[in-house]
Amino acid sequence: MRDDGEYLQMSGIQHFAFCRRQWALAYLEQQWSENLRTAEGRLLHERCHDESFREKRGGLLTVRGMRVISHRLQLSGTCDVVEFHADPNGVPLQGQEGLWLPVPVEYKRGSPKQSDADRLQLCAQAMALEEMLVCQIPRGALFYAQTHRRELVELTPELRQKTAGMAQEMNRYFARGHTPRVKPGKHCNACSLKALCLPALYRRVDVGAYIQEHLTEAAAEEGEAH
């Protein structure tokens, strides 16, 4: 838990899974740089996070911008959409008749990914809802704006274990104030923090020698000028 008594942002688990350094730069050092991808994603989420939106159609109740918190994961955040489906295995909701099973739906701007980064964020939301509502949520969904399709995600024991482990790792990084060194890869090209992270610099075997080389060149150029 942070010094101000608040938990880490749940949305950060997706960034953490994508790149530990990106997460540390954004969430520890408060550095951020927006590109087209992040701008489109921000606008998409702003449209989803209308906390006043609540719609009921038959056996489906849709709620946007629902705040969630997990004391187990030590994470808190906002679900884009939570669909409550009329279900005999669900839970009672204040002001509603019957029993309702929550299904978190996370909106993403791109297309489905091979990595579990998006699924981990969704799973964290589901685990928080389970903790808050005292229920079991077997699955959630990811909606991708590029394909206009949903990906149903089974919240398996393996995915839950991976989510819990990553949340613990995030909190350890935060407690240490640790920003890891970069591990350059193809994912760097899509990162909005590339200019701040400087992955090309870390490709050098000896960073000290790299800096000294440029200092020597600068000194030589200054000597020639005189």
Short mmCIF file of N, CA and C in Angstrom, two decimals, residues 42-168:
data_model
loop_
_atom_site.label_atom_id
_atom_site.label_comp_id
_atom_site.label_asym_id
_atom_site.label_seq_id
_atom_site.Cartn_x
_atom_site.Cartn_y
_atom_site.Cartn_z
N ARG A 42 -7.24 6.42 -24.54
CA ARG A 42 -7.77 7.31 -23.51
C ARG A 42 -9.18 7.77 -23.86
N LEU A 43 -9.39 8.15 -25.12
CA LEU A 43 -10.72 8.61 -25.55
C LEU A 43 -11.74 7.48 -25.45
N LEU A 44 -11.32 6.27 -25.79
CA LEU A 44 -12.21 5.12 -25.71
C LEU A 44 -12.66 4.89 -24.27
N HIS A 45 -11.72 4.98 -23.33
CA HIS A 45 -12.05 4.74 -21.93
C HIS A 45 -12.86 5.89 -21.33
N GLU A 46 -12.62 7.10 -21.79
CA GLU A 46 -13.42 8.22 -21.31
C GLU A 46 -14.89 8.05 -21.67
N ARG A 47 -15.15 7.50 -22.84
CA ARG A 47 -16.53 7.25 -23.24
C ARG A 47 -17.16 6.14 -22.40
N CYS A 48 -16.34 5.18 -21.97
CA CYS A 48 -16.85 4.06 -21.18
C CYS A 48 -17.11 4.47 -19.73
N HIS A 49 -16.28 5.37 -19.19
CA HIS A 49 -16.33 5.68 -17.76
C HIS A 49 -17.37 6.74 -17.43
N ASP A 50 -18.58 6.52 -17.88
CA ASP A 50 -19.70 7.40 -17.52
C ASP A 50 -20.42 6.75 -16.34
N GLU A 51 -20.06 7.20 -15.13
CA GLU A 51 -20.58 6.57 -13.92
C GLU A 51 -22.09 6.73 -13.77
N SER A 52 -22.67 7.66 -14.51
CA SER A 52 -24.12 7.87 -14.41
C SER A 52 -24.89 6.89 -15.29
N PHE A 53 -24.16 6.16 -16.16
CA PHE A 53 -24.84 5.27 -17.10
C PHE A 53 -25.21 3.96 -16.43
N ARG A 54 -26.49 3.64 -16.46
CA ARG A 54 -27.01 2.37 -15.96
C ARG A 54 -28.24 2.02 -16.80
N GLU A 55 -28.17 0.87 -17.45
CA GLU A 55 -29.24 0.49 -18.36
C GLU A 55 -29.69 -0.94 -18.06
N LYS A 56 -31.00 -1.13 -18.01
CA LYS A 56 -31.55 -2.46 -17.75
C LYS A 56 -32.47 -2.86 -18.90
N ARG A 57 -32.15 -3.98 -19.51
CA ARG A 57 -32.98 -4.53 -20.58
C ARG A 57 -33.23 -6.00 -20.28
N GLY A 58 -34.41 -6.28 -19.79
CA GLY A 58 -34.75 -7.66 -19.46
C GLY A 58 -33.82 -8.21 -18.39
N GLY A 59 -33.13 -9.30 -18.76
CA GLY A 59 -32.24 -9.95 -17.80
C GLY A 59 -30.81 -9.44 -17.85
N LEU A 60 -30.61 -8.22 -18.37
CA LEU A 60 -29.26 -7.65 -18.46
C LEU A 60 -29.24 -6.24 -17.89
N LEU A 61 -28.40 -6.04 -16.90
CA LEU A 61 -28.18 -4.72 -16.32
C LEU A 61 -26.75 -4.30 -16.63
N THR A 62 -26.58 -3.16 -17.31
CA THR A 62 -25.26 -2.68 -17.71
C THR A 62 -24.88 -1.44 -16.91
N VAL A 63 -23.68 -1.48 -16.30
CA VAL A 63 -23.18 -0.38 -15.50
C VAL A 63 -21.81 0.01 -16.02
N ARG A 64 -21.58 1.31 -16.21
CA ARG A 64 -20.28 1.80 -16.68
C ARG A 64 -19.53 2.50 -15.55
N GLY A 65 -18.20 2.48 -15.66
CA GLY A 65 -17.36 3.24 -14.73
C GLY A 65 -17.51 2.81 -13.28
N MET A 66 -17.63 1.53 -13.03
CA MET A 66 -17.81 1.02 -11.67
C MET A 66 -16.47 0.92 -10.96
N ARG A 67 -16.38 1.56 -9.81
CA ARG A 67 -15.15 1.53 -9.02
C ARG A 67 -15.02 0.19 -8.29
N VAL A 68 -13.82 -0.39 -8.33
CA VAL A 68 -13.58 -1.67 -7.67
C VAL A 68 -12.29 -1.60 -6.87
N ILE A 69 -12.20 -2.46 -5.85
CA ILE A 69 -11.01 -2.51 -5.01
C ILE A 69 -10.78 -3.94 -4.54
N SER A 70 -9.54 -4.35 -4.49
CA SER A 70 -9.18 -5.68 -3.98
C SER A 70 -8.13 -5.52 -2.90
N HIS A 71 -8.49 -5.90 -1.68
CA HIS A 71 -7.52 -5.84 -0.58
C HIS A 71 -6.51 -6.98 -0.70
N ARG A 72 -6.95 -8.06 -1.33
CA ARG A 72 -6.03 -9.18 -1.53
C ARG A 72 -4.91 -8.80 -2.49
N LEU A 73 -5.30 -8.21 -3.62
CA LEU A 73 -4.31 -7.82 -4.63
C LEU A 73 -3.64 -6.49 -4.32
N GLN A 74 -4.24 -5.69 -3.42
CA GLN A 74 -3.79 -4.34 -3.10
C GLN A 74 -3.79 -3.48 -4.38
N LEU A 75 -4.92 -3.57 -5.10
CA LEU A 75 -5.12 -2.80 -6.31
C LEU A 75 -6.53 -2.21 -6.30
N SER A 76 -6.68 -1.06 -6.92
CA SER A 76 -8.01 -0.47 -7.07
C SER A 76 -8.10 0.17 -8.45
N GLY A 77 -9.33 0.34 -8.93
CA GLY A 77 -9.48 0.93 -10.25
C GLY A 77 -10.93 1.07 -10.66
N THR A 78 -11.14 1.18 -11.95
CA THR A 78 -12.48 1.38 -12.51
C THR A 78 -12.70 0.41 -13.66
N CYS A 79 -13.80 -0.31 -13.61
CA CYS A 79 -14.18 -1.20 -14.72
C CYS A 79 -14.83 -0.38 -15.83
N ASP A 80 -14.45 -0.62 -17.06
CA ASP A 80 -15.10 0.06 -18.17
C ASP A 80 -16.60 -0.22 -18.13
N VAL A 81 -16.94 -1.50 -18.14
CA VAL A 81 -18.34 -1.92 -18.11
C VAL A 81 -18.46 -3.18 -17.25
N VAL A 82 -19.50 -3.24 -16.45
CA VAL A 82 -19.85 -4.48 -15.76
C VAL A 82 -21.27 -4.82 -16.16
N GLU A 83 -21.42 -6.00 -16.77
CA GLU A 83 -22.75 -6.49 -17.13
C GLU A 83 -23.23 -7.45 -16.04
N PHE A 84 -24.41 -7.18 -15.52
CA PHE A 84 -25.01 -8.08 -14.54
C PHE A 84 -26.10 -8.88 -15.24
N HIS A 85 -25.90 -10.21 -15.31
CA HIS A 85 -26.84 -11.09 -15.99
C HIS A 85 -27.72 -11.79 -14.96
N ALA A 86 -29.02 -11.80 -15.21
CA ALA A 86 -29.93 -12.53 -14.33
C ALA A 86 -29.52 -14.00 -14.33
N ASP A 87 -29.22 -14.51 -13.11
CA ASP A 87 -28.68 -15.86 -13.03
C ASP A 87 -28.99 -16.43 -11.64
N PRO A 88 -29.51 -17.66 -11.55
CA PRO A 88 -29.81 -18.25 -10.25
C PRO A 88 -28.58 -18.45 -9.37
N ASN A 89 -27.40 -18.43 -9.98
CA ASN A 89 -26.14 -18.57 -9.22
C ASN A 89 -25.51 -17.22 -8.90
N GLY A 90 -26.26 -16.14 -9.16
CA GLY A 90 -25.74 -14.79 -8.93
C GLY A 90 -25.93 -14.32 -7.50
N VAL A 91 -25.85 -13.00 -7.33
CA VAL A 91 -25.95 -12.38 -6.01
C VAL A 91 -27.03 -11.30 -6.06
N PRO A 92 -27.63 -10.97 -4.91
CA PRO A 92 -28.63 -9.90 -4.91
C PRO A 92 -27.97 -8.54 -5.08
N LEU A 93 -28.68 -7.62 -5.73
CA LEU A 93 -28.22 -6.26 -5.92
C LEU A 93 -29.25 -5.30 -5.33
N GLN A 94 -28.75 -4.27 -4.68
CA GLN A 94 -29.65 -3.30 -4.07
C GLN A 94 -30.53 -2.64 -5.14
N GLY A 95 -31.83 -2.63 -4.88
CA GLY A 95 -32.77 -1.98 -5.80
C GLY A 95 -33.18 -2.84 -6.98
N GLN A 96 -32.68 -4.09 -7.04
CA GLN A 96 -33.01 -4.97 -8.15
C GLN A 96 -33.59 -6.29 -7.62
N GLU A 97 -34.58 -6.80 -8.31
CA GLU A 97 -35.15 -8.08 -7.93
C GLU A 97 -34.33 -9.21 -8.53
N GLY A 98 -34.33 -10.34 -7.85
CA GLY A 98 -33.65 -11.52 -8.37
C GLY A 98 -32.16 -11.54 -8.04
N LEU A 99 -31.48 -12.47 -8.71
CA LEU A 99 -30.04 -12.67 -8.51
C LEU A 99 -29.31 -12.34 -9.81
N TRP A 100 -28.11 -11.78 -9.67
CA TRP A 100 -27.38 -11.26 -10.83
C TRP A 100 -25.92 -11.70 -10.79
N LEU A 101 -25.43 -12.14 -11.92
CA LEU A 101 -24.02 -12.57 -12.04
C LEU A 101 -23.22 -11.50 -12.78
N PRO A 102 -22.20 -10.91 -12.14
CA PRO A 102 -21.43 -9.86 -12.81
C PRO A 102 -20.43 -10.42 -13.82
N VAL A 103 -20.31 -9.72 -14.94
CA VAL A 103 -19.34 -10.06 -15.98
C VAL A 103 -18.61 -8.78 -16.38
N PRO A 104 -17.33 -8.62 -15.96
CA PRO A 104 -16.59 -7.41 -16.35
C PRO A 104 -16.24 -7.43 -17.84
N VAL A 105 -16.34 -6.26 -18.47
CA VAL A 105 -15.99 -6.12 -19.89
C VAL A 105 -15.00 -4.97 -20.00
N GLU A 106 -13.79 -5.27 -20.44
CA GLU A 106 -12.74 -4.26 -20.59
C GLU A 106 -12.60 -3.90 -22.06
N TYR A 107 -12.59 -2.59 -22.36
CA TYR A 107 -12.49 -2.11 -23.73
C TYR A 107 -11.02 -1.77 -24.08
N LYS A 108 -10.58 -2.24 -25.24
CA LYS A 108 -9.23 -1.97 -25.73
C LYS A 108 -9.31 -1.44 -27.16
N ARG A 109 -8.39 -0.54 -27.51
CA ARG A 109 -8.45 0.12 -28.80
C ARG A 109 -7.96 -0.77 -29.96
N GLY A 110 -7.06 -1.70 -29.69
CA GLY A 110 -6.43 -2.46 -30.76
C GLY A 110 -7.14 -3.76 -31.09
N SER A 111 -6.36 -4.82 -31.22
CA SER A 111 -6.89 -6.13 -31.56
C SER A 111 -6.37 -7.14 -30.55
N PRO A 112 -6.94 -8.35 -30.52
CA PRO A 112 -6.50 -9.37 -29.54
C PRO A 112 -5.00 -9.62 -29.63
N LYS A 113 -4.41 -9.90 -28.47
CA LYS A 113 -2.97 -10.10 -28.37
C LYS A 113 -2.65 -11.53 -27.91
N GLN A 114 -1.45 -11.96 -28.25
CA GLN A 114 -1.02 -13.28 -27.81
C GLN A 114 -0.67 -13.27 -26.32
N SER A 115 -0.15 -12.16 -25.84
CA SER A 115 0.23 -12.08 -24.43
C SER A 115 -1.01 -12.00 -23.54
N ASP A 116 -0.82 -12.23 -22.25
CA ASP A 116 -1.92 -12.19 -21.29
C ASP A 116 -2.10 -10.81 -20.65
N ALA A 117 -1.43 -9.78 -21.16
CA ALA A 117 -1.46 -8.47 -20.51
C ALA A 117 -2.89 -7.97 -20.29
N ASP A 118 -3.72 -8.01 -21.34
CA ASP A 118 -5.10 -7.54 -21.23
C ASP A 118 -5.92 -8.47 -20.34
N ARG A 119 -5.66 -9.76 -20.45
CA ARG A 119 -6.42 -10.74 -19.66
C ARG A 119 -6.11 -10.60 -18.17
N LEU A 120 -4.89 -10.23 -17.84
CA LEU A 120 -4.51 -10.04 -16.44
C LEU A 120 -5.28 -8.87 -15.84
N GLN A 121 -5.42 -7.79 -16.59
CA GLN A 121 -6.18 -6.64 -16.11
C GLN A 121 -7.64 -7.02 -15.89
N LEU A 122 -8.20 -7.74 -16.85
CA LEU A 122 -9.59 -8.18 -16.73
C LEU A 122 -9.76 -9.11 -15.53
N CYS A 123 -8.82 -10.02 -15.34
CA CYS A 123 -8.89 -10.96 -14.23
C CYS A 123 -8.80 -10.23 -12.89
N ALA A 124 -7.97 -9.21 -12.81
CA ALA A 124 -7.86 -8.41 -11.58
C ALA A 124 -9.19 -7.73 -11.27
N GLN A 125 -9.87 -7.23 -12.29
CA GLN A 125 -11.18 -6.61 -12.10
C GLN A 125 -12.18 -7.64 -11.56
N ALA A 126 -12.17 -8.82 -12.15
CA ALA A 126 -13.09 -9.87 -11.73
C ALA A 126 -12.81 -10.30 -10.29
N MET A 127 -11.55 -10.43 -9.94
CA MET A 127 -11.19 -10.83 -8.58
C MET A 127 -11.62 -9.76 -7.57
N ALA A 128 -11.53 -8.50 -7.96
CA ALA A 128 -11.98 -7.42 -7.09
C ALA A 128 -13.50 -7.47 -6.92
N LEU A 129 -14.22 -7.69 -8.01
CA LEU A 129 -15.68 -7.80 -7.95
C LEU A 129 -16.10 -8.98 -7.07
N GLU A 130 -15.40 -10.09 -7.20
CA GLU A 130 -15.70 -11.26 -6.37
C GLU A 130 -15.51 -10.94 -4.89
N GLU A 131 -14.47 -10.21 -4.59
CA GLU A 131 -14.17 -9.84 -3.21
C GLU A 131 -15.23 -8.88 -2.66
N MET A 132 -15.67 -7.95 -3.49
CA MET A 132 -16.64 -6.94 -3.05
C MET A 132 -18.06 -7.51 -2.93
N LEU A 133 -18.43 -8.37 -3.88
CA LEU A 133 -19.80 -8.86 -3.94
C LEU A 133 -19.98 -10.26 -3.35
N VAL A 134 -18.86 -10.87 -2.95
CA VAL A 134 -18.87 -12.23 -2.37
C VAL A 134 -19.56 -13.19 -3.34
N CYS A 135 -18.91 -13.39 -4.48
CA CYS A 135 -19.47 -14.26 -5.51
C CYS A 135 -18.34 -14.89 -6.30
N GLN A 136 -18.69 -15.74 -7.24
CA GLN A 136 -17.73 -16.35 -8.14
C GLN A 136 -18.03 -15.90 -9.56
N ILE A 137 -17.00 -15.43 -10.27
CA ILE A 137 -17.15 -14.96 -11.64
C ILE A 137 -16.31 -15.87 -12.54
N PRO A 138 -16.95 -16.72 -13.32
CA PRO A 138 -16.19 -17.69 -14.12
C PRO A 138 -15.52 -17.12 -15.35
N ARG A 139 -16.06 -15.99 -15.87
CA ARG A 139 -15.49 -15.46 -17.12
C ARG A 139 -15.76 -13.95 -17.24
N GLY A 140 -14.98 -13.32 -18.10
CA GLY A 140 -15.16 -11.91 -18.43
C GLY A 140 -15.00 -11.76 -19.93
N ALA A 141 -14.90 -10.52 -20.39
CA ALA A 141 -14.79 -10.30 -21.84
C ALA A 141 -13.90 -9.09 -22.12
N LEU A 142 -13.18 -9.16 -23.24
CA LEU A 142 -12.39 -8.06 -23.76
C LEU A 142 -13.00 -7.63 -25.08
N PHE A 143 -13.33 -6.34 -25.20
CA PHE A 143 -13.87 -5.83 -26.46
C PHE A 143 -12.79 -5.01 -27.15
N TYR A 144 -12.47 -5.38 -28.38
CA TYR A 144 -11.42 -4.71 -29.14
C TYR A 144 -12.04 -3.82 -30.21
N ALA A 145 -11.72 -2.53 -30.15
CA ALA A 145 -12.33 -1.55 -31.06
C ALA A 145 -11.93 -1.79 -32.51
N GLN A 146 -10.72 -2.32 -32.72
CA GLN A 146 -10.25 -2.50 -34.10
C GLN A 146 -11.04 -3.59 -34.82
N THR A 147 -11.40 -4.64 -34.11
CA THR A 147 -12.13 -5.75 -34.73
C THR A 147 -13.63 -5.70 -34.43
N HIS A 148 -14.01 -4.84 -33.47
CA HIS A 148 -15.42 -4.73 -33.05
C HIS A 148 -15.97 -6.08 -32.59
N ARG A 149 -15.10 -6.84 -31.93
CA ARG A 149 -15.51 -8.16 -31.44
C ARG A 149 -15.06 -8.34 -29.99
N ARG A 150 -15.78 -9.23 -29.34
CA ARG A 150 -15.43 -9.58 -27.97
C ARG A 150 -14.60 -10.86 -27.94
N GLU A 151 -13.69 -10.88 -26.99
CA GLU A 151 -12.97 -12.12 -26.70
C GLU A 151 -13.40 -12.57 -25.30
N LEU A 152 -14.07 -13.71 -25.24
CA LEU A 152 -14.46 -14.24 -23.94
C LEU A 152 -13.24 -14.83 -23.25
N VAL A 153 -13.05 -14.50 -21.99
CA VAL A 153 -11.88 -14.93 -21.25
C VAL A 153 -12.32 -15.80 -20.07
N GLU A 154 -11.90 -17.04 -20.07
CA GLU A 154 -12.17 -17.93 -18.95
C GLU A 154 -11.18 -17.59 -17.82
N LEU A 155 -11.72 -17.32 -16.65
CA LEU A 155 -10.89 -16.92 -15.51
C LEU A 155 -10.43 -18.18 -14.77
N THR A 156 -9.46 -18.82 -15.36
CA THR A 156 -8.97 -20.11 -14.86
C THR A 156 -8.13 -19.92 -13.60
N PRO A 157 -7.93 -21.00 -12.84
CA PRO A 157 -7.05 -20.92 -11.66
C PRO A 157 -5.64 -20.46 -12.03
N GLU A 158 -5.17 -20.87 -13.22
CA GLU A 158 -3.83 -20.47 -13.65
C GLU A 158 -3.76 -18.97 -13.89
N LEU A 159 -4.79 -18.41 -14.54
CA LEU A 159 -4.81 -16.97 -14.81
C LEU A 159 -4.94 -16.19 -13.51
N ARG A 160 -5.72 -16.68 -12.58
CA ARG A 160 -5.88 -16.02 -11.28
C ARG A 160 -4.57 -16.02 -10.50
N GLN A 161 -3.86 -17.15 -10.55
CA GLN A 161 -2.58 -17.25 -9.85
C GLN A 161 -1.56 -16.30 -10.46
N LYS A 162 -1.56 -16.22 -11.78
CA LYS A 162 -0.63 -15.31 -12.46
C LYS A 162 -0.95 -13.85 -12.13
N THR A 163 -2.24 -13.53 -12.05
CA THR A 163 -2.66 -12.17 -11.72
C THR A 163 -2.24 -11.80 -10.30
N ALA A 164 -2.46 -12.71 -9.37
CA ALA A 164 -2.09 -12.45 -7.97
C ALA A 164 -0.58 -12.28 -7.83
N GLY A 165 0.19 -13.13 -8.54
CA GLY A 165 1.64 -13.03 -8.48
C GLY A 165 2.16 -11.73 -9.06
N MET A 166 1.55 -11.27 -10.15
CA MET A 166 1.99 -10.02 -10.77
C MET A 166 1.63 -8.81 -9.90
N ALA A 167 0.46 -8.88 -9.25
CA ALA A 167 0.08 -7.80 -8.34
C ALA A 167 1.06 -7.70 -7.17
N GLN A 168 1.48 -8.84 -6.64
CA GLN A 168 2.46 -8.84 -5.56
C GLN A 168 3.79 -8.24 -6.03
#
